[in-house]
mmCIF file of C-alpha atoms in Angstrom:
data_model
loop_
_atom_site.group_PDB
_atom_site.id
_atom_site.type_symbol
_atom_site.label_atom_id
_atom_site.label_comp_id
_atom_site.label_asym_id
_atom_site.label_seq_id
_atom_site.Cartn_x
_atom_site.Cartn_y
_atom_site.Cartn_z
ATOM 1 C CA MET A 114 -14.354 -5.281 16.635
ATOM 2 C CA LYS A 115 -15.946 -2.034 17.879
ATOM 3 C CA ARG A 116 -12.819 -1.264 19.893
ATOM 4 C CA LEU A 117 -10.683 -1.490 16.744
ATOM 5 C CA LYS A 118 -12.851 0.804 14.601
ATOM 6 C CA PRO A 119 -10.909 4.039 15.397
ATOM 7 C CA LEU A 120 -7.737 2.361 14.147
ATOM 8 C CA PHE A 121 -9.181 2.027 10.654
ATOM 9 C CA SER A 122 -10.843 5.406 10.251
ATOM 10 C CA THR A 123 -10.433 9.001 11.267
ATOM 11 C CA LEU A 124 -12.815 10.649 13.673
ATOM 12 C CA THR A 125 -12.485 14.059 12.014
ATOM 13 C CA ASP A 126 -11.975 15.651 8.627
ATOM 14 C CA ASN A 127 -10.177 18.698 10.023
ATOM 15 C CA TRP A 128 -6.447 18.074 10.097
ATOM 16 C CA ASN A 129 -4.780 21.503 10.312
ATOM 17 C CA THR A 130 -1.436 21.530 8.546
ATOM 18 C CA PRO A 131 1.575 21.418 10.869
ATOM 19 C CA LYS A 132 3.219 24.858 10.586
ATOM 20 C CA SER A 133 6.716 23.431 10.118
ATOM 21 C CA VAL A 134 5.567 21.256 7.199
ATOM 22 C CA TYR A 135 3.878 24.193 5.504
ATOM 23 C CA GLN A 136 6.882 26.484 6.034
ATOM 24 C CA ILE A 137 9.304 23.987 4.478
ATOM 25 C CA LEU A 138 7.057 23.435 1.457
ATOM 26 C CA ASP A 139 6.299 27.149 1.052
ATOM 27 C CA ALA A 140 10.020 27.976 1.088
ATOM 28 C CA GLU A 141 10.485 25.520 -1.784
ATOM 29 C CA PHE A 142 7.380 26.277 -3.875
ATOM 30 C CA ARG A 143 6.300 29.826 -2.878
ATOM 31 C CA PHE A 144 2.559 29.112 -2.814
ATOM 32 C CA ASP A 145 0.186 31.767 -4.090
ATOM 33 C CA PHE A 146 -3.088 29.995 -3.283
ATOM 34 C CA ASP A 147 -4.732 27.587 -0.845
ATOM 35 C CA PRO A 148 -8.083 26.333 -2.186
ATOM 36 C CA CYS A 149 -9.086 24.856 1.187
ATOM 37 C CA PRO A 150 -7.742 27.156 3.910
ATOM 38 C CA GLU A 151 -8.236 26.395 7.590
ATOM 39 C CA ASN A 152 -9.680 29.750 8.671
ATOM 40 C CA TYR A 153 -12.511 30.438 6.256
ATOM 41 C CA LYS A 154 -14.906 28.680 3.933
ATOM 42 C CA VAL A 155 -14.049 28.632 0.240
ATOM 43 C CA ASP A 156 -15.400 26.024 -2.126
ATOM 44 C CA GLY A 157 -12.088 25.226 -3.741
ATOM 45 C CA LEU A 158 -13.696 22.562 -5.871
ATOM 46 C CA GLU A 159 -15.754 25.211 -7.688
ATOM 47 C CA ILE A 160 -13.180 27.947 -8.299
ATOM 48 C CA GLU A 161 -10.073 28.455 -10.405
ATOM 49 C CA TRP A 162 -6.841 27.832 -8.474
ATOM 50 C CA GLY A 163 -3.648 29.895 -8.392
ATOM 51 C CA ASN A 164 -0.409 29.161 -10.189
ATOM 52 C CA CYS A 165 1.181 27.369 -7.224
ATOM 53 C CA ASN A 166 -1.223 25.720 -4.794
ATOM 54 C CA PHE A 167 -0.968 24.093 -1.376
ATOM 55 C CA ILE A 168 -3.782 21.650 -0.647
ATOM 56 C CA ASN A 169 -4.521 19.879 2.631
ATOM 57 C CA PRO A 170 -8.041 18.731 1.728
ATOM 58 C CA PRO A 171 -10.836 17.249 3.817
ATOM 59 C CA TYR A 172 -9.760 13.624 3.875
ATOM 60 C CA SER A 173 -13.281 12.269 3.404
ATOM 61 C CA GLU A 174 -13.276 13.935 -0.036
ATOM 62 C CA LEU A 175 -9.773 13.037 -1.206
ATOM 63 C CA TYR A 176 -10.930 11.702 -4.556
ATOM 64 C CA LYS A 177 -12.688 14.976 -5.495
ATOM 65 C CA TRP A 178 -9.745 17.125 -4.394
ATOM 66 C CA LEU A 179 -7.094 15.005 -6.109
ATOM 67 C CA LYS A 180 -9.175 14.999 -9.289
ATOM 68 C CA LYS A 181 -9.505 18.804 -9.164
ATOM 69 C CA GLY A 182 -5.781 19.200 -8.446
ATOM 70 C CA TYR A 183 -4.875 16.946 -11.338
ATOM 71 C CA GLU A 184 -7.190 18.954 -13.637
ATOM 72 C CA GLU A 185 -5.589 22.220 -12.455
ATOM 73 C CA HIS A 186 -2.158 20.671 -13.103
ATOM 74 C CA LEU A 187 -3.220 19.912 -16.678
ATOM 75 C CA LYS A 188 -3.928 23.661 -17.019
ATOM 76 C CA GLY A 189 -0.258 24.319 -16.214
ATOM 77 C CA LYS A 190 -0.437 24.847 -12.450
ATOM 78 C CA THR A 191 1.619 23.392 -9.611
ATOM 79 C CA CYS A 192 -0.394 21.537 -6.962
ATOM 80 C CA VAL A 193 1.196 20.256 -3.760
ATOM 81 C CA PHE A 194 -0.979 18.005 -1.594
ATOM 82 C CA LEU A 195 -0.574 16.885 2.010
ATOM 83 C CA ILE A 196 -2.652 13.726 2.284
ATOM 84 C CA PRO A 197 -2.816 10.397 4.081
ATOM 85 C CA SER A 198 -0.592 7.797 2.477
ATOM 86 C CA ARG A 199 -3.360 5.421 1.494
ATOM 87 C CA THR A 200 -1.739 3.593 -1.375
ATOM 88 C CA ASP A 201 -4.541 1.050 -1.658
ATOM 89 C CA THR A 202 -7.241 3.534 -2.710
ATOM 90 C CA LYS A 203 -8.751 4.286 -6.099
ATOM 91 C CA ALA A 204 -7.770 7.964 -5.719
ATOM 92 C CA TRP A 205 -4.138 7.035 -5.105
ATOM 93 C CA HIS A 206 -3.931 4.929 -8.251
ATOM 94 C CA GLU A 207 -5.934 7.276 -10.490
ATOM 95 C CA PHE A 208 -4.188 10.495 -9.476
ATOM 96 C CA CYS A 209 -1.231 10.170 -7.107
ATOM 97 C CA MET A 210 0.523 7.670 -9.357
ATOM 98 C CA LYS A 211 0.449 10.356 -12.095
ATOM 99 C CA ALA A 212 2.216 12.872 -9.842
ATOM 100 C CA ASP A 213 5.626 14.238 -10.737
ATOM 101 C CA GLU A 214 6.824 13.409 -7.250
ATOM 102 C CA ILE A 215 5.627 11.525 -4.169
ATOM 103 C CA ARG A 216 7.351 12.195 -0.851
ATOM 104 C CA PHE A 217 6.569 9.808 1.975
ATOM 105 C CA ILE A 218 6.840 11.392 5.413
ATOM 106 C CA LYS A 219 8.793 9.378 7.953
ATOM 107 C CA GLY A 220 6.780 8.814 11.134
ATOM 108 C CA ARG A 221 3.378 10.299 11.867
ATOM 109 C CA LEU A 222 2.581 14.012 11.794
ATOM 110 C CA LYS A 223 0.984 15.965 14.620
ATOM 111 C CA PHE A 224 -1.748 18.123 13.126
ATOM 112 C CA GLY A 225 -2.886 21.431 14.588
ATOM 113 C CA ASP A 226 -2.729 21.600 18.365
ATOM 114 C CA SER A 227 -3.061 17.854 18.811
ATOM 115 C CA LYS A 228 -0.967 16.209 21.508
ATOM 116 C CA ASN A 229 -1.010 12.912 19.635
ATOM 117 C CA SER A 230 0.261 11.914 16.235
ATOM 118 C CA ALA A 231 -2.164 11.196 13.416
ATOM 119 C CA PRO A 232 -3.531 7.634 13.174
ATOM 120 C CA PHE A 233 -2.181 7.394 9.616
ATOM 121 C CA PRO A 234 1.037 7.993 7.652
ATOM 122 C CA SER A 235 1.172 11.042 5.372
ATOM 123 C CA ALA A 236 2.595 11.860 1.961
ATOM 124 C CA ILE A 237 3.297 14.938 -0.119
ATOM 125 C CA ILE A 238 1.963 14.600 -3.678
ATOM 126 C CA ILE A 239 3.417 17.062 -6.184
ATOM 127 C CA PHE A 240 1.998 17.887 -9.598
ATOM 128 C CA LYS A 241 4.450 20.363 -11.161
ATOM 129 C CA SER A 242 3.378 22.999 -13.657
ATOM 130 C CA LEU A 243 3.592 21.893 -17.265
#
């Protein structure tokens, strides 16, 4: 069973957004804020977000980030998440199922400079401004 463990979990929380994915989404939404950027530390859970937000959160804290994004959405903001497609989780059912749109990504993404694809499928979760 030890040999199978990496198949059921991730070994890191840092999954840098593939540039092409971000560029496509930014062209559509024109993001003005990223509450959890790759290059510097910001506690996006403790601050007010922008009007149109791109969020690729630490995956070990998905519940907290989806909750915050949903709360920001209720304030009239757009929140676009790149997350693992884990449809069996509490976070998915409490927040993602309330999204205006869910886009499942075909295949597996390659994050950052990785040579290998992610060990999980991904989805784009969109909460549109009210």
